[in-house]
Amino acid sequence: MFLPQSDSLDDKQSDVLAAALVNILVVKEEHRIVVKKLDKETLTIGRSSADDILLSSQGVSRCHATIYFSKGATWIIDGDLKGRVSTNGLFVNGARVAVHKLNPCDVIGFHKGVYAFFLSQVDCSIVDDSPEDLIRKLAFFVSGKNTEGTSLDQLILLNQSTQATLVNSEKVPLLDSLTRLQNRESFFARVKKSLEFRQKISPNHNFAVLFIDVDRFKMINDSLGHLIGDEFLIRLARRLSRCMRIGDMVARLGGDEFAILLDNLKSPDEAIEIAKRLQKSIAKPLKIEPHELYPSVSVGIALSSLDYQTVEEIIRDADTAMYHAKNTGRARFVVFDIEMHKKATNLLRLDSDLRRAVDQKQLELYYQPIVSLAQKKLVGFEALLRWNHPDNGLISPEVFIPMAEETNLIYQIGQWVLNEACQQLSRWQANPAIRMPLSVNVNISSKQLTEVHLVDRLVVTVKKYDLTPDMLNIEVTESNLMENTIQSLKLLNQLKQAGFKLGIDDFGTGYSSLSYLNKFSVNSLKVDRSFISQIDKPDNNTSISITKSIITLAHSLGVKVVAEGIESSYHLAWLLQQKCDYGQGFLFSKPIPAAEATRFAERGLDWPWKY
Ligand code: C2E
Ligand code: MG
Ligand code: MG
């Protein structure tokens, strides 16, 4: 006979269990109802089990069944632990069983009219409830409804019909085939029960949903292969299960996403404690021959105290919190709060608005002058995108560009920017009042760098407006460049061959390897604003040293330097002294609409700055 191995739970963990939660059997024996706590590792049920659960009905054997606690679960075994079975058999939810892992609301049949309900992780107070109260709560557990006046016998029918609907609707299996954890459907069903229990029966019933995403799983899968990836997920699933208390549910929602329901919490702090324990246990090195892997997970926690109406809402918020955990550096947990909710809904709304923004002409290009510091003249403009939102006013590109990248709208927006900038430049070229040759800088985001036809599209657009590629400076930020160096290298070389000028934006912030600079063969480096803004602070020499070294490095490679964020005459004087080639900043002009930029160019740059 199969006997699950006893698993001595971590002592601390079992203490927590003993204090907060109990497993019970509600036993009905002909006309008697007894509530029995299952607080021992082994309990016998039968006619001579005076110490444990005594049943005196005819048809019940001396040692009819055994309750056995192991592997974090409660099992019931027909007969005794030595393998001797009972005379009349043991039934769970109507089916004969030899060994069965008990689930909440399972109905155990010993003999006609003698049966028990198993409930896991219930509040100790339920043990003292009057039979009527108890049945009312049980009816809720079983059917999800507040069924007044149900008898214990009717509960069995209710339970059977719930099980039957489950079986019927579950043509879809309840377990995830890879990890053998519960799957998304059974997880949602279980959270729904906890939510409804809180809404309809016990407002103090606290629970939490943890949304868990494995950090850098894609990298493991891509670099070590799917077999290792699968094994990795199976082993993580086991680790997650081991951290759970009885009655909690761990599920795999799909891919590298898991979720946990922590039911019956004493306080929100308990959820945080469990999340900490979980991350610690996950983070132990994992050997999958011949590799040693260092797993970590990001966890989002949503607490029932926010009074959710639906399961989808609580899971969505746990997911949002997880996303924040990922964004703040992985291997962390974040508890969802209302501020996050506001931000998330706002972003969601902006996202759908952005789809309309292109068609409804809400996007506009502003232009910021770029100046040759040595020659003291205007050389061109950087095109900077603006979104005139009908309700929210001007929205910063730093808010909506990442959103557009996520939803792939960036391709459409990027093309619009390119067209608009080229058209504007050709107007300036044709304007007799503008005497100096001008170029335009266009920013390209990281997703656009992976676009196969980017160079072709650029060439076609430039031609369409009668321009030559060297009039366009393509700006790519240093961090975007470093995200995908091989791909970027290929693309930048193609751009270069087609005759476009290349600039690295926000230089100094992206940890690029200097050796790459040679390979990328760029025309310019733009020193990030964060350094320039610090150069006039007497006690901050790092920014000065970094800016100086960037200028020296660039010049030794034959690359021009642009300083971004020049706001004062002091900045300007210092940069001139360092032989910085070009500059851009509020000192010269803020980014301005096209018409104003035209006037700026027609006027030419007068140089009033004294230093
Ligand atoms: P960026 O390319 O580094 O652009 C420079 C940013 O610094 C601009 O912010 C500009 O307004 C600001 N700036 C310039 N001089 C000063 C100054 O003296 N002081 C201060 N405080 N700020 C200054 P903006 O326009 O908000 O753009 C933010 C970022 O959004 C840009 O950074 C760029 O990465 C991105 N972006 C803007 N337009 C586009 C676009 O058409 N496509 C893509 N992919 N990204 C864009
Ligand atoms: Mg830029
Ligand atoms: Mg920049």
PDB file of C-alpha atoms in Angstrom, residues 477-586:
ATOM      1  CA  THR A 477      20.394  56.093 -26.334  1.00  0.00           C
ATOM      2  CA  GLU A 478      23.392  54.330 -24.920  1.00  0.00           C
ATOM      3  CA  SER A 479      21.285  51.939 -22.851  1.00  0.00           C
ATOM      4  CA  ASN A 480      19.140  50.937 -25.853  1.00  0.00           C
ATOM      5  CA  LEU A 481      22.278  50.275 -27.800  1.00  0.00           C
ATOM      6  CA  MET A 482      23.630  48.015 -25.097  1.00  0.00           C
ATOM      7  CA  GLU A 483      20.418  45.999 -24.838  1.00  0.00           C
ATOM      8  CA  ASN A 484      21.045  44.168 -28.039  1.00  0.00           C
ATOM      9  CA  THR A 485      24.552  44.869 -29.180  1.00  0.00           C
ATOM     10  CA  ILE A 486      24.847  42.411 -32.058  1.00  0.00           C
ATOM     11  CA  GLN A 487      21.574  43.450 -33.647  1.00  0.00           C
ATOM     12  CA  SER A 488      22.273  47.151 -33.014  1.00  0.00           C
ATOM     13  CA  LEU A 489      25.737  46.860 -34.470  1.00  0.00           C
ATOM     14  CA  LYS A 490      24.363  45.396 -37.667  1.00  0.00           C
ATOM     15  CA  LEU A 491      21.695  48.039 -37.991  1.00  0.00           C
ATOM     16  CA  LEU A 492      23.951  50.959 -37.177  1.00  0.00           C
ATOM     17  CA  ASN A 493      26.441  49.798 -39.757  1.00  0.00           C
ATOM     18  CA  GLN A 494      23.668  49.653 -42.349  1.00  0.00           C
ATOM     19  CA  LEU A 495      22.566  53.167 -41.385  1.00  0.00           C
ATOM     20  CA  LYS A 496      26.106  54.392 -41.664  1.00  0.00           C
ATOM     21  CA  GLN A 497      26.541  52.801 -45.077  1.00  0.00           C
ATOM     22  CA  ALA A 498      23.354  54.438 -46.263  1.00  0.00           C
ATOM     23  CA  GLY A 499      24.930  57.779 -45.310  1.00  0.00           C
ATOM     24  CA  PHE A 500      23.010  58.728 -42.148  1.00  0.00           C
ATOM     25  CA  LYS A 501      24.786  60.326 -39.210  1.00  0.00           C
ATOM     26  CA  LEU A 502      24.693  58.495 -35.894  1.00  0.00           C
ATOM     27  CA  GLY A 503      24.714  59.858 -32.380  1.00  0.00           C
ATOM     28  CA  ILE A 504      24.686  58.130 -29.011  1.00  0.00           C
ATOM     29  CA  ASP A 505      22.242  59.890 -26.709  1.00  0.00           C
ATOM     30  CA  ASP A 506      22.352  60.122 -22.904  1.00  0.00           C
ATOM     31  CA  PHE A 507      25.973  59.056 -22.982  1.00  0.00           C
ATOM     32  CA  GLY A 508      27.562  58.123 -19.670  1.00  0.00           C
ATOM     33  CA  THR A 509      24.459  56.542 -18.180  1.00  0.00           C
ATOM     34  CA  GLY A 510      24.379  53.203 -19.949  1.00  0.00           C
ATOM     35  CA  TYR A 511      27.587  51.416 -18.898  1.00  0.00           C
ATOM     36  CA  SER A 512      28.735  50.855 -22.453  1.00  0.00           C
ATOM     37  CA  SER A 513      31.934  49.072 -23.037  1.00  0.00           C
ATOM     38  CA  LEU A 514      34.320  51.563 -24.568  1.00  0.00           C
ATOM     39  CA  SER A 515      35.489  49.001 -27.080  1.00  0.00           C
ATOM     40  CA  TYR A 516      32.059  49.161 -28.652  1.00  0.00           C
ATOM     41  CA  LEU A 517      32.479  52.798 -29.474  1.00  0.00           C
ATOM     42  CA  ASN A 518      34.988  51.916 -32.145  1.00  0.00           C
ATOM     43  CA  LYS A 519      32.774  49.245 -33.605  1.00  0.00           C
ATOM     44  CA  PHE A 520      29.700  51.428 -33.771  1.00  0.00           C
ATOM     45  CA  SER A 521      31.621  54.151 -35.613  1.00  0.00           C
ATOM     46  CA  VAL A 522      29.300  56.914 -34.477  1.00  0.00           C
ATOM     47  CA  ASN A 523      29.523  60.586 -35.435  1.00  0.00           C
ATOM     48  CA  SER A 524      28.648  62.058 -32.072  1.00  0.00           C
ATOM     49  CA  LEU A 525      28.215  61.403 -28.368  1.00  0.00           C
ATOM     50  CA  LYS A 526      25.679  63.388 -26.397  1.00  0.00           C
ATOM     51  CA  VAL A 527      26.761  63.826 -22.778  1.00  0.00           C
ATOM     52  CA  ASP A 528      23.773  63.179 -20.552  1.00  0.00           C
ATOM     53  CA  ARG A 529      22.066  66.143 -18.930  1.00  0.00           C
ATOM     54  CA  SER A 530      22.577  64.705 -15.464  1.00  0.00           C
ATOM     55  CA  PHE A 531      26.346  65.388 -15.739  1.00  0.00           C
ATOM     56  CA  ILE A 532      26.061  68.867 -17.200  1.00  0.00           C
ATOM     57  CA  SER A 533      23.642  69.965 -14.493  1.00  0.00           C
ATOM     58  CA  GLN A 534      26.239  69.054 -11.861  1.00  0.00           C
ATOM     59  CA  ILE A 535      29.343  70.740 -13.242  1.00  0.00           C
ATOM     60  CA  ASP A 536      28.712  73.996 -11.390  1.00  0.00           C
ATOM     61  CA  LYS A 537      28.329  72.249  -8.037  1.00  0.00           C
ATOM     62  CA  PRO A 538      31.646  72.777  -6.245  1.00  0.00           C
ATOM     63  CA  ASP A 539      31.583  69.555  -4.239  1.00  0.00           C
ATOM     64  CA  ASN A 540      30.681  67.265  -7.084  1.00  0.00           C
ATOM     65  CA  ASN A 541      33.756  66.471  -9.040  1.00  0.00           C
ATOM     66  CA  THR A 542      32.583  63.160 -10.467  1.00  0.00           C
ATOM     67  CA  SER A 543      30.402  64.796 -13.110  1.00  0.00           C
ATOM     68  CA  ILE A 544      33.284  67.070 -14.068  1.00  0.00           C
ATOM     69  CA  SER A 545      35.678  64.142 -14.375  1.00  0.00           C
ATOM     70  CA  ILE A 546      33.191  62.060 -16.371  1.00  0.00           C
ATOM     71  CA  THR A 547      32.392  64.879 -18.784  1.00  0.00           C
ATOM     72  CA  LYS A 548      36.084  65.657 -19.263  1.00  0.00           C
ATOM     73  CA  SER A 549      36.902  62.011 -19.989  1.00  0.00           C
ATOM     74  CA  ILE A 550      34.000  61.644 -22.416  1.00  0.00           C
ATOM     75  CA  ILE A 551      35.237  64.663 -24.369  1.00  0.00           C
ATOM     76  CA  THR A 552      38.840  63.395 -24.414  1.00  0.00           C
ATOM     77  CA  LEU A 553      37.765  59.890 -25.363  1.00  0.00           C
ATOM     78  CA  ALA A 554      35.432  61.064 -28.125  1.00  0.00           C
ATOM     79  CA  HIS A 555      37.990  63.411 -29.634  1.00  0.00           C
ATOM     80  CA  SER A 556      40.649  60.705 -29.638  1.00  0.00           C
ATOM     81  CA  LEU A 557      38.247  58.579 -31.685  1.00  0.00           C
ATOM     82  CA  GLY A 558      37.390  61.443 -34.031  1.00  0.00           C
ATOM     83  CA  VAL A 559      33.857  61.671 -32.624  1.00  0.00           C
ATOM     84  CA  LYS A 560      32.074  64.995 -31.953  1.00  0.00           C
ATOM     85  CA  VAL A 561      30.626  65.804 -28.521  1.00  0.00           C
ATOM     86  CA  VAL A 562      27.257  67.397 -27.851  1.00  0.00           C
ATOM     87  CA  ALA A 563      26.382  68.626 -24.366  1.00  0.00           C
ATOM     88  CA  GLU A 564      22.739  68.321 -23.414  1.00  0.00           C
ATOM     89  CA  GLY A 565      21.000  70.466 -20.790  1.00  0.00           C
ATOM     90  CA  ILE A 566      23.078  73.639 -20.923  1.00  0.00           C
ATOM     91  CA  GLU A 567      21.126  75.948 -18.649  1.00  0.00           C
ATOM     92  CA  SER A 568      23.571  78.620 -17.555  1.00  0.00           C
ATOM     93  CA  SER A 569      26.419  80.774 -18.861  1.00  0.00           C
ATOM     94  CA  TYR A 570      28.635  78.931 -16.423  1.00  0.00           C
ATOM     95  CA  HIS A 571      27.825  75.585 -18.102  1.00  0.00           C
ATOM     96  CA  LEU A 572      28.520  77.164 -21.480  1.00  0.00           C
ATOM     97  CA  ALA A 573      31.832  78.721 -20.465  1.00  0.00           C
ATOM     98  CA  TRP A 574      33.069  75.524 -18.871  1.00  0.00           C
ATOM     99  CA  LEU A 575      32.115  73.406 -21.910  1.00  0.00           C
ATOM    100  CA  LEU A 576      33.813  75.851 -24.284  1.00  0.00           C
ATOM    101  CA  GLN A 577      36.930  75.594 -22.175  1.00  0.00           C
ATOM    102  CA  GLN A 578      36.789  71.799 -22.502  1.00  0.00           C
ATOM    103  CA  LYS A 579      36.418  72.131 -26.295  1.00  0.00           C
ATOM    104  CA  CYS A 580      33.014  70.542 -26.385  1.00  0.00           C
ATOM    105  CA  ASP A 581      31.778  70.790 -29.978  1.00  0.00           C
ATOM    106  CA  TYR A 582      28.024  71.314 -29.769  1.00  0.00           C
ATOM    107  CA  GLY A 583      25.448  72.224 -27.180  1.00  0.00           C
ATOM    108  CA  GLN A 584      21.751  72.181 -26.555  1.00  0.00           C
ATOM    109  CA  GLY A 585      19.767  73.435 -23.593  1.00  0.00           C
ATOM    110  CA  PHE A 586      17.331  75.896 -22.111  1.00  0.00           C
TER     111      PHE A 586
END
